[in-house]
Amino acid sequence: MSGPTIYDVAREAGVATSTVSRAFSNPNRVGATTRERVFAVAAELGYRPNPHARALLSGRHHTVAMVVSDITNPHYFELIRGAEQRAKASEYTLVLVNVEESPRVEWDQVQRLVPAVDGFVLAASRLPDENLRQVAGQRPVVLISRELPDLASVVLDHVEGCRRVVEHLASLGHRDLVYLAGPRNSWMAATRWSALQAATEENGLTARRIGPFTPKVAQGPAAADGALNAGATAVVAHNDLLAIGVLQRLAQRGVRVPEDVSVVGFDNIFAADLCTPGLTTLGGVHADVGRVAMELLLDAAAPAGRPEEQPRVVLPTELVLRGSTGPVRAP
Amino acid sequence: MSGPTIYDVAREAGVATSTVSRAFSNPNRVGATTRERVFAVAAELGYRPNPHARALLSGRHHTVAMVVSDITNPHYFELIRGAEQRAKASEYTLVLVNVEESPRVEWDQVQRLVPAVDGFVLAASRLPDENLRQVAGQRPVVLISRELPDLASVVLDHVEGCRRVVEHLASLGHRDLVYLAGPRNSWMAATRWSALQAATEENGLTARRIGPFTPKVAQGPAAADGALNAGATAVVAHNDLLAIGVLQRLAQRGVRVPEDVSVVGFDNIFAADLCTPGLTTLGGVHADVGRVAMELLLDAAAPAGRPEEQPRVVLPTELVLRGSTGPVRAP
DNA sequence: GTGAAAGCGCTAACAT
DNA sequence: ATGTTAGCGCTTTCAC
């Protein structure tokens, strides 16, 4: 089943195993001619270094895990794509874990992987802070869409982004906004809410929050009905999926968007541009988020050891205006 | 950096290392009391078996790789989700590789992973047949959306599915159809085209093919223009992404759908329900495809060894009717 | 520059 | 039921 080993190569090439090993891991500590012969023989035999044997000794696996809380959310595709690309560029293997919004599954999976990977990218982790710190004590960790003192993280700038959302709504004459909150243990949900509160206060609007809602299309009806019941003129949904569900429910109930109600989402997923009306949403370059997170992780996992200072990267957002927001209806 | 080993546990528990090993890998070959003590000590020390040491010896890694040709295509996400779920259920680790439609990248990545994984799920592989056979000689392989004699595979039933598409179009009065072909080295593209040909012949229609097109929204304009130029009344696009791009371009050129042209896609991605008009498309339960493929792979990778018969699973499709198809315009 | 030999953490005979 | 021991494939001192 498994192929030739350094022993086979060493024998064929008439050298010692250590020489073969060096030829592969430290080419310039081996004589040029020897090296060539070793490579030639290795190629001929189809030799490939066994990563496990290597990992066993070095403790480094050239593998990192990325944990996402809901793989079906299109928003994560871009994150994953960016991270995968970056990992591949450094010849790192990417292990993907979907934890379906469950902190328990997340914890179990992470613990299972601790001995097998060099580090973790945790996207929208649902784990409590103390668990996150525990993991960080075991392996380098980079957080996406979550911040924690002493841990590296990459997030979009929601303070600035939410301000833009609020200013946009204010400029359309809205005086009040209803936030359809995301999951209770979502750091993003808390962050968006407080950013919205701050921005509404600044702009002399009021903000209310209902929820929490699981941020999926299927939760749209409940969220829409709640918003309508609250007499909202402008709703800001936790993400585009929820917003799209809201849009569908409003249409179904004969509520016009944006004439009667304006709707804003977050993430700018592909579908936001396709629904009717198009969804105004706060986007960002998610692939970059994934890429940067992986970059930080690879730095941290590098043999050089990790710096004391854990970087916290904040990337810009962009408010994408589409048809779902418009002037408030006359009172 | 790395934690306690079986030696530490053995010493603390006052037993031999082999006993600790057995307690973990074969619990019922160890006395109940001993086992309990071993577990207690292990828990206390925070011992976790090192998967690499285990893999080095057994040759089995409890890890499988899934290779997809374009991670940004939402269609693959369901596949990945199903496969990931199934792998997790058996405590297998899933390595994800995105090869961005490049056979070269695909080959390199697969070869890099051969020594590190127990098998491969190759989704919509762009590799030539002979390379696929080579890989299958190295590790168990299950193909998705591709068939090859002697290799295990899971595909949707496109013969039947394309017949439904054609019958639907025929029932609307269309006499001719234009297929916007997928990539040249895509097995699916070839399969869909021949299934469409067969079905059109059966139903007395004609079929033409233009392309190939990279199946992305961005290729929509080129595909739409080509179809219009060919005087199509009904276009069948290689996938929903391409179809959505076509829809956008047609709208932009003032061509009405479905009054002037009917459009059909494949995959029934989430967005197909959101665009205007909704996209008629041939769907299937993609998560099941991923799940079944992983199941086959885990069976093949099981210590029992693989059966000589390589299973070929064909799952049913479902034609989802939406607004993008309608009666042919009067000539 | 190259070889000999000692492990990395674990499992699987083989003993007892 | 449990202990002893020999490796899995590779890297890494330590010699030469």
XYZ file of C-alpha atoms (C1' of nucleotides) in Angstrom:
694
model
C 0.000 0.000 0.000
C 2.557 2.580 1.016
C 5.417 3.477 -1.248
C 9.177 3.467 -0.998
C 10.935 4.951 2.031
C 14.204 6.748 2.495
C 15.751 3.337 3.098
C 14.896 2.224 -0.400
C 16.218 5.442 -1.830
C 19.353 5.303 0.310
C 20.105 1.739 -0.749
C 19.560 2.421 -4.447
C 21.615 5.568 -4.328
C 24.330 3.971 -2.239
C 24.162 6.563 0.529
C 22.968 6.712 4.122
C 19.389 7.445 5.058
C 20.430 10.628 6.778
C 21.807 11.880 3.496
C 18.526 11.254 1.768
C 16.728 12.996 4.579
C 19.002 15.995 4.317
C 18.714 16.124 0.576
C 15.001 16.710 1.014
C 14.820 18.888 4.073
C 18.063 20.787 3.839
C 19.389 20.475 0.290
C 22.416 22.692 0.670
C 23.936 20.622 3.418
C 24.560 17.853 0.929
C 27.109 17.642 -1.861
C 25.735 18.674 -5.229
C 26.426 15.398 -7.001
C 25.102 13.283 -4.155
C 22.001 15.406 -4.031
C 21.378 14.959 -7.728
C 21.745 11.215 -7.495
C 19.416 11.056 -4.526
C 16.789 13.075 -6.334
C 17.130 10.991 -9.450
C 16.694 7.744 -7.554
C 13.826 9.172 -5.528
C 12.016 10.274 -8.661
C 12.585 6.928 -10.297
C 11.246 5.046 -7.309
C 8.369 7.449 -6.875
C 9.437 8.261 -3.355
C 7.325 10.733 -1.357
C 8.164 11.742 2.186
C 5.696 10.459 4.714
C 4.219 13.505 6.411
C 3.275 11.588 9.534
C 6.748 10.381 10.242
C 7.931 13.902 9.719
C 5.237 15.318 11.978
C 5.864 12.746 14.654
C 9.392 13.925 15.066
C 9.104 17.617 14.433
C 5.760 18.158 16.069
C 4.797 20.260 13.062
C 2.182 18.925 10.740
C 1.881 21.476 7.965
C -1.828 21.299 8.536
C -4.266 23.834 9.891
C -7.933 23.593 10.673
C -10.632 26.050 9.784
C -13.813 25.894 11.784
C -16.969 27.555 10.507
C -20.262 27.679 12.300
C -22.499 27.167 9.281
C -21.064 26.005 6.020
C -24.306 26.541 4.149
C -24.138 30.276 4.656
C -22.717 31.581 1.374
C -20.873 34.226 3.295
C -18.453 31.584 4.542
C -17.601 30.386 1.043
C -15.496 33.408 0.427
C -13.839 33.154 3.807
C -12.996 29.547 3.155
C -11.822 30.237 -0.328
C -9.447 32.951 0.809
C -8.086 30.857 3.631
C -7.727 27.765 1.491
C -5.879 29.679 -1.182
C -3.435 31.117 1.284
C -2.832 27.794 2.973
C -2.256 26.061 -0.333
C 0.246 28.716 -1.343
C 2.364 27.729 1.649
C 1.778 24.053 1.031
C -0.312 23.770 4.115
C -3.197 21.349 4.204
C -6.551 22.765 5.235
C -8.907 20.769 7.361
C -12.476 22.025 7.215
C -14.904 21.602 10.050
C -18.522 22.645 10.043
C -20.008 22.872 13.511
C -23.566 23.807 12.652
C -23.928 26.544 15.238
C -23.290 24.150 18.093
C -20.700 25.167 20.689
C -20.557 21.600 21.904
C -19.746 20.193 18.489
C -17.263 22.989 18.011
C -15.457 22.196 21.225
C -15.366 18.467 20.600
C -14.083 18.845 17.084
C -11.422 21.329 18.056
C -10.206 19.131 20.862
C -10.134 16.158 18.562
C -7.958 18.076 16.145
C -5.563 19.680 18.601
C -2.952 16.930 18.323
C -3.264 16.810 14.547
C -2.944 20.385 13.391
C -0.614 23.337 13.791
C -3.327 25.857 14.496
C -6.902 26.987 14.103
C -8.821 29.612 12.237
C -12.108 29.949 14.062
C -14.752 31.744 12.012
C -17.653 33.180 13.971
C -16.861 30.885 16.854
C -19.735 30.185 19.205
C -17.419 29.115 22.008
C -17.375 31.045 25.281
C -14.333 33.228 25.871
C -12.725 30.885 28.360
C -12.842 27.979 25.939
C -11.275 30.121 23.285
C -8.443 30.965 25.644
C -7.985 27.295 26.439
C -7.650 26.454 22.768
C -5.235 29.316 22.300
C -3.143 27.799 25.060
C -2.884 24.583 23.089
C -2.346 25.880 19.585
C -2.067 29.189 17.768
C -5.545 30.541 17.057
C -6.835 33.267 14.782
C -10.395 34.453 15.195
C -12.590 35.678 12.384
C -15.600 37.857 13.148
C -14.798 37.843 16.807
C -12.399 39.670 19.064
C -10.907 38.737 22.367
C -8.059 40.441 24.198
C -4.781 38.564 23.681
C -6.035 36.609 20.684
C -5.266 37.332 17.072
C -8.336 38.291 15.083
C -9.605 39.575 11.780
C -12.905 41.407 11.619
C -14.677 43.839 9.361
C -15.053 47.325 10.697
C -18.596 47.208 11.979
C -18.421 50.370 13.994
C -17.758 52.370 10.890
C -20.008 50.133 8.785
C -22.996 50.425 11.070
C -22.549 54.153 11.175
C -22.843 54.209 7.410
C -25.966 52.092 7.563
C -27.550 54.412 10.091
C -26.543 57.550 8.218
C -27.998 56.104 5.060
C -31.262 55.334 6.790
C -31.304 58.726 8.496
C -30.758 60.460 5.181
C -33.870 58.723 3.916
C -35.862 60.189 6.781
C -36.062 57.146 9.032
C -36.196 58.034 12.726
C -36.227 54.566 14.156
C -34.713 51.226 13.318
C -35.344 47.662 14.347
C -32.437 45.248 14.514
C -33.269 41.617 13.923
C -30.656 40.071 16.145
C -28.463 37.074 15.375
C -27.762 34.143 17.694
C -27.318 34.835 21.383
C -23.750 33.587 21.522
C -22.668 35.399 18.378
C -20.078 38.062 18.996
C -21.040 39.704 15.707
C -24.646 40.050 16.826
C -23.596 41.837 19.984
C -21.126 43.999 18.102
C -23.597 45.017 15.447
C -26.182 45.866 18.021
C -23.925 48.092 20.046
C -22.518 49.725 16.913
C -26.051 50.394 15.736
C -26.994 51.820 19.104
C -23.993 54.118 19.124
C -24.662 55.293 15.594
C -28.375 55.849 16.102
C -27.667 57.879 19.198
C -25.161 59.975 17.284
C -27.711 60.601 14.585
C -30.674 61.209 16.819
C -32.525 58.020 15.886
C -33.863 55.323 18.144
C -32.989 51.657 17.845
C -34.823 48.609 19.031
C -33.809 44.995 18.938
C -35.879 41.881 18.497
C -34.814 38.300 18.343
C -32.523 36.439 18.599
C -33.015 34.658 15.295
C -31.013 31.886 13.713
C -29.684 33.742 10.695
C -31.272 31.658 7.971
C -33.875 32.320 5.320
C -36.317 30.091 7.163
C -36.324 32.477 10.101
C -37.392 35.321 7.839
C -41.125 35.036 8.479
C -40.791 35.173 12.241
C -38.408 38.098 11.993
C -40.578 39.968 9.480
C -43.719 39.478 11.497
C -41.931 40.675 14.615
C -40.665 43.761 12.830
C -44.072 44.581 11.406
C -45.644 44.104 14.774
C -43.170 46.563 16.209
C -44.239 49.089 13.591
C -40.791 49.296 12.027
C -40.109 51.555 9.059
C -36.554 50.310 8.735
C -35.226 46.902 9.650
C -31.604 45.873 9.829
C -31.272 42.115 9.709
C -28.365 40.230 11.244
C -27.317 38.935 7.842
C -28.385 38.700 4.230
C -29.929 35.281 4.597
C -32.286 36.513 7.267
C -32.912 39.704 5.301
C -33.863 37.715 2.222
C -36.269 35.676 4.292
C -37.736 38.913 5.571
C -38.083 40.260 2.055
C -39.951 37.147 0.992
C -42.311 37.309 3.931
C -43.021 40.989 3.445
C -43.866 40.414 -0.201
C -46.126 37.595 0.819
C -47.907 39.823 3.304
C -48.319 42.572 0.739
C -45.940 44.959 2.454
C -44.036 46.986 -0.110
C -40.277 47.348 0.048
C -38.948 50.000 0.261
C -42.151 52.099 0.194
C -43.517 50.715 3.462
C -40.407 49.242 5.016
C -36.713 49.499 4.231
C -34.531 46.442 4.723
C -30.771 46.214 5.210
C -28.624 43.092 5.507
C -25.011 42.229 6.211
C -22.421 40.327 4.149
C -23.354 41.172 0.567
C -23.710 37.574 -0.474
C -24.159 36.728 -4.120
C -27.924 36.338 -3.733
C -28.353 39.864 -2.366
C -27.976 41.129 -5.889
C -30.562 38.743 -7.300
C -33.555 39.073 -5.038
C -36.305 41.556 -5.724
C -35.816 44.263 -4.792
C -32.046 44.049 -4.559
C -30.855 44.038 -0.978
C -28.995 46.985 0.498
C -26.280 45.428 2.570
C -23.020 46.051 4.339
C -20.363 44.068 2.526
C -16.656 43.558 2.694
C -14.024 41.554 0.890
C -14.558 38.306 2.709
C -11.955 36.405 0.757
C -9.422 38.884 2.107
C -10.640 38.241 5.618
C -9.987 34.533 5.144
C -6.673 35.160 3.488
C -5.419 37.517 6.175
C -6.566 35.202 8.940
C -4.669 32.316 7.394
C -1.657 34.511 6.928
C -1.643 35.435 10.607
C -2.028 31.822 11.557
C 0.837 30.663 9.384
C 2.998 33.376 10.880
C 2.072 32.269 14.357
C 2.597 28.620 13.535
C 5.978 29.302 11.967
C 8.959 27.725 13.691
C 10.162 31.190 14.668
C 7.546 31.106 17.394
C 4.771 33.557 17.918
C 5.241 37.131 18.924
C 3.797 38.297 22.208
C 1.691 40.869 20.455
C -1.381 39.272 18.956
C -2.372 41.192 15.858
C -5.930 42.438 15.503
C -6.768 43.276 11.968
C -9.797 45.383 11.076
C -10.738 45.419 7.414
C -12.976 48.025 5.783
C -16.624 47.493 4.934
C -18.609 48.850 2.059
C -22.259 49.815 2.086
C -23.848 48.466 -1.066
C -27.001 50.373 -1.954
C -29.761 48.523 -3.747
C -33.513 48.731 -4.010
C -34.501 47.520 -0.558
C -33.959 50.876 1.119
C -35.838 54.052 0.322
C -37.399 57.183 1.795
C -39.595 56.670 4.812
C -43.302 56.800 4.044
C -45.137 59.922 5.071
C -46.438 59.436 8.637
C 4.298 22.204 23.153
C 3.052 18.648 22.915
C 1.222 16.993 25.761
C 1.682 13.842 27.810
C 2.271 10.494 26.092
C 1.214 6.975 26.888
C 4.451 6.660 28.841
C 3.366 9.334 31.261
C -0.032 7.765 31.625
C 1.464 4.291 32.026
C 3.853 5.437 34.721
C 1.184 7.331 36.675
C -1.248 4.456 36.423
C 1.389 1.867 37.213
C 0.776 -0.175 34.073
C 2.592 -0.912 30.811
C 2.329 1.328 27.795
C 0.664 -1.401 25.821
C -2.108 -1.501 28.365
C -2.708 2.184 27.940
C -2.653 1.752 24.190
C -5.148 -1.072 24.375
C -7.393 0.798 26.756
C -7.816 3.408 24.068
C -7.906 1.399 20.895
C -9.460 -1.847 22.109
C -11.108 -1.175 25.469
C -12.569 -4.624 26.041
C -9.235 -6.342 25.934
C -8.323 -4.711 29.201
C -9.590 -5.411 32.709
C -12.394 -3.144 33.796
C -10.644 -1.724 36.843
C -7.358 -1.193 35.021
C -9.207 0.502 32.204
C -10.931 2.861 34.574
C -7.700 3.794 36.246
C -6.018 4.381 32.917
C -8.845 6.613 31.753
C -8.844 8.490 35.030
C -5.116 9.157 34.866
C -5.320 10.042 31.171
C -8.095 12.531 31.831
C -6.218 14.029 34.731
C -3.059 14.447 32.683
C -4.975 15.679 29.687
C -3.599 12.914 27.522
C -4.630 12.774 23.864
C -3.427 10.127 21.464
C -1.113 11.459 18.809
C -2.731 10.706 15.479
C 0.537 10.835 13.608
C 2.204 8.174 15.662
C -0.891 6.105 15.183
C -0.951 6.706 11.437
C 2.729 6.026 11.062
C 2.296 2.540 12.370
C -1.092 1.570 11.072
C -0.850 3.306 7.757
C -4.363 4.581 8.359
C -4.847 8.236 9.024
C -8.545 8.671 9.658
C -8.393 11.468 7.186
C -9.897 11.833 3.739
C -9.557 14.547 1.163
C -12.310 16.124 -0.837
C -11.319 17.893 -3.996
C -13.697 20.334 -5.672
C -13.069 22.188 -8.876
C -14.635 25.481 -7.856
C -15.382 26.203 -4.256
C -17.252 29.396 -5.049
C -19.990 27.526 -6.877
C -22.768 27.241 -4.297
C -23.632 23.881 -5.724
C -20.492 22.390 -4.223
C -21.349 23.578 -0.794
C -24.111 21.125 -0.378
C -21.805 18.390 -1.579
C -19.174 19.453 0.885
C -21.673 19.741 3.659
C -23.005 16.234 3.103
C -19.544 14.766 2.843
C -18.252 16.643 5.853
C -21.183 15.533 7.935
C -20.699 11.913 7.048
C -16.968 12.038 7.661
C -17.448 13.690 11.022
C -19.951 11.040 12.032
C -17.208 8.432 11.631
C -14.644 10.679 13.292
C -12.815 11.160 10.066
C -11.079 14.403 9.355
C -11.937 16.104 6.087
C -9.288 17.892 4.106
C -10.712 20.335 1.602
C -8.947 21.236 -1.592
C -10.133 23.755 -4.132
C -8.437 23.384 -7.499
C -10.047 26.242 -9.369
C -10.788 24.320 -12.539
C -7.118 23.534 -13.106
C -6.190 19.922 -13.845
C -2.598 20.714 -13.050
C -3.365 22.089 -9.611
C -5.670 19.154 -9.049
C -2.988 16.645 -9.869
C -0.321 18.350 -7.784
C -2.559 18.661 -4.781
C -3.762 15.095 -4.975
C -0.223 13.798 -5.256
C 0.844 15.921 -2.346
C -1.915 14.428 -0.224
C -1.551 10.795 -1.225
C 0.740 9.907 1.664
C -1.386 11.815 4.147
C -4.937 10.630 3.580
C -6.877 7.399 3.390
C -8.741 8.277 0.247
C -10.215 10.880 -2.060
C -13.602 12.182 -3.001
C -13.116 13.913 -6.319
C -16.010 16.201 -7.205
C -16.296 17.130 -10.856
C -12.693 16.181 -11.396
C -11.034 17.772 -14.394
C -8.319 15.126 -14.543
C -7.982 12.916 -17.589
C -9.135 9.327 -17.182
C -5.645 7.891 -16.952
C -4.683 10.196 -14.110
C -7.827 9.211 -12.287
C -6.870 5.560 -12.621
C -3.403 6.325 -11.341
C -4.828 7.972 -8.248
C -7.183 5.076 -7.745
C -4.159 2.810 -7.781
C -2.674 4.737 -4.889
C -5.713 5.283 -2.699
C -9.419 4.514 -2.719
C -11.251 7.078 -4.824
C -14.899 8.007 -5.182
C -15.947 10.229 -8.038
C -18.792 12.734 -7.901
C -20.387 13.959 -11.110
C -18.167 11.735 -13.184
C -18.117 8.094 -14.131
C -15.305 5.846 -15.135
C -15.339 2.065 -15.494
C -13.825 0.387 -12.417
C -14.103 3.475 -10.241
C -16.717 4.128 -7.602
C -18.953 7.072 -8.420
C -22.018 9.009 -7.417
C -23.899 11.009 -10.006
C -27.332 12.442 -10.509
C -29.442 10.776 -13.143
C -28.937 13.143 -16.030
C -30.320 10.856 -18.676
C -33.666 10.869 -16.995
C -33.292 14.468 -15.872
C -32.466 15.800 -19.313
C -35.400 13.900 -20.720
C -37.648 15.739 -18.309
C -36.144 19.041 -19.326
C -36.698 18.305 -22.982
C -40.227 17.032 -22.438
C -41.028 20.149 -20.475
C -39.688 22.355 -23.244
C -41.470 20.281 -25.895
C -44.749 20.580 -24.024
C -44.359 24.331 -24.195
C -44.071 24.133 -27.957
C -40.343 24.544 -28.357
C -38.919 22.699 -31.379
C -35.289 23.508 -30.881
C -32.918 23.979 -28.016
C -29.487 25.477 -27.557
C -27.157 24.011 -24.962
C -24.635 26.404 -23.455
C -21.851 23.935 -22.823
C -19.659 23.709 -19.730
C -15.881 23.325 -19.686
C -14.263 21.115 -22.278
C -12.838 18.646 -19.782
C -16.028 18.419 -17.747
C -17.598 14.970 -17.816
C -20.912 16.513 -16.818
C -20.872 18.808 -19.798
C -20.403 15.883 -22.153
C -23.013 13.830 -20.348
C -25.594 16.571 -20.388
C -25.036 17.217 -24.023
C -25.460 13.621 -25.071
C -28.464 13.176 -22.794
C -30.020 16.275 -24.298
C -29.316 15.014 -27.791
C -30.893 11.674 -27.066
C -33.957 13.246 -25.509
C -34.439 15.810 -28.241
C -34.254 13.102 -30.843
C -36.828 11.047 -28.968
C -39.126 14.019 -28.838
C -38.587 15.243 -32.349
C -36.727 18.407 -31.423
C -33.374 19.602 -32.602
C -30.493 20.476 -30.325
C -27.491 22.653 -30.909
C -24.516 23.326 -28.718
C -22.443 26.449 -28.272
C -19.543 27.086 -26.001
C -17.685 25.861 -24.054
C -18.174 28.387 -21.292
C -16.668 28.551 -17.848
C -19.800 28.039 -15.784
C -19.845 31.326 -13.923
C -22.156 34.315 -13.886
C -19.507 36.375 -15.593
C -19.736 34.158 -18.668
C -23.462 34.861 -18.944
C -23.187 37.719 -21.417
C -21.088 35.770 -23.892
C -23.395 32.787 -23.599
C -26.558 34.869 -23.912
C -25.287 36.732 -26.933
C -24.288 33.495 -28.567
C -27.699 31.989 -27.926
C -29.505 35.026 -29.257
C -27.314 35.055 -32.303
C -28.253 31.440 -32.895
C -31.905 32.425 -32.795
C -32.669 30.228 -29.801
C -36.151 30.037 -28.311
C -35.001 27.801 -25.493
C -31.582 27.706 -23.899
C -30.314 25.104 -21.497
C -27.304 26.391 -19.599
C -24.615 24.136 -18.185
C -25.434 25.279 -14.667
C -27.442 27.783 -12.672
C -24.598 30.241 -12.358
C -24.266 30.493 -16.093
C -28.054 30.575 -16.459
C -28.328 33.469 -14.031
C -25.693 35.345 -15.979
C -27.698 34.674 -19.117
C -30.870 35.937 -17.472
C -29.135 39.146 -16.473
C -27.778 39.723 -19.948
C -31.106 39.028 -21.603
C -32.846 41.509 -19.311
C -30.173 44.022 -20.117
C -30.704 43.516 -23.852
C -34.459 43.846 -23.468
C -35.173 40.233 -24.302
C -38.128 38.983 -22.288
C -37.974 35.721 -20.369
C -39.884 33.506 -20.886
C -41.910 35.287 -23.593
C -39.034 35.534 -26.051
C -36.656 32.936 -24.704
C -36.975 30.187 -22.121
C -34.005 29.438 -19.885
C -33.196 26.276 -17.958
C -30.289 25.669 -15.578
C -28.821 22.802 -13.615
C -28.252 22.348 -9.858
C -31.102 24.303 -8.281
C -28.828 26.473 -6.232
C -30.308 28.748 -3.610
C -30.112 31.773 -5.884
C -32.213 30.119 -8.591
C -35.250 30.831 -6.468
C -34.380 34.480 -5.971
C -33.598 35.786 -9.408
C -36.268 37.333 -11.592
C -37.879 35.448 -13.109
C -37.209 32.378 -10.987
C -35.009 29.890 -12.787
C -36.377 26.567 -13.986
C -33.656 24.106 -13.195
C -32.823 20.464 -12.799
C -32.049 19.886 -9.152
C -31.178 17.016 -6.913
C -30.344 16.474 -3.281
C -26.711 17.419 -3.488
C -26.061 16.919 0.192
C -27.050 13.299 -0.333
C -24.604 13.016 -3.180
C -21.821 14.178 -0.897
C -22.982 11.960 1.907
C -23.222 8.854 -0.242
C -19.852 9.507 -1.821
C -18.227 9.790 1.586
C -19.994 6.681 2.718
C -18.611 4.724 -0.217
C -15.170 6.074 0.452
C -15.224 5.161 4.116
C -16.350 1.672 3.181
C -13.519 1.359 0.706
C -11.007 2.781 3.157
C -12.149 0.436 5.913
C -9.608 -2.107 7.109
C -11.757 -4.883 5.664
C -10.368 -3.875 2.311
C -12.311 -2.873 -0.723
C -14.571 -5.124 -2.656
C -13.731 -5.828 -6.262
C -17.015 -4.377 -7.397
C -16.849 -0.623 -7.459
C -20.295 0.759 -6.744
C -21.830 3.293 -9.094
C -24.647 5.155 -7.492
C -27.149 7.139 -9.524
C -29.387 9.472 -7.563
C -32.651 10.933 -8.825
C -33.057 14.462 -10.125
C -36.019 16.765 -9.863
C -37.117 19.305 -12.411
C -37.992 22.482 -10.568
C -40.336 24.643 -12.586
C -40.140 28.389 -12.151
C -40.822 31.447 -14.232
C -37.939 31.255 -16.683
C -39.645 28.760 -18.963
C -42.864 29.339 -20.859
C -44.686 28.721 -24.124
C -42.718 29.403 -27.258
C -43.592 32.701 -28.920
C -45.720 32.507 -32.023
C -43.392 32.233 -35.041
C 30.129 16.176 3.380
C 28.494 11.922 4.996
C 27.409 7.869 8.043
C 25.759 5.520 12.401
C 22.438 5.391 15.685
C 19.011 7.130 18.867
C 14.590 8.205 19.261
C 9.457 10.846 18.115
C 4.476 8.257 20.224
C 2.198 4.541 19.313
C 0.759 -0.425 18.113
C 1.161 -5.341 17.550
C 3.244 -9.514 17.987
C 4.970 -12.399 21.371
C 5.517 -13.634 26.126
C 3.969 -14.415 30.683
C -5.261 -9.785 31.445
C -0.992 -7.531 31.146
C 4.054 -6.719 30.240
C 8.122 -6.697 26.851
C 9.890 -5.441 22.774
C 10.507 -4.338 18.101
C 9.674 -1.352 14.820
C 6.524 2.428 11.485
C 9.551 6.534 8.350
C 11.867 10.203 9.373
C 15.140 13.767 11.588
C 18.979 14.853 14.173
C 22.842 14.755 17.142
C 27.315 13.048 17.106
C 31.129 11.113 15.029
C 34.310 10.652 11.299
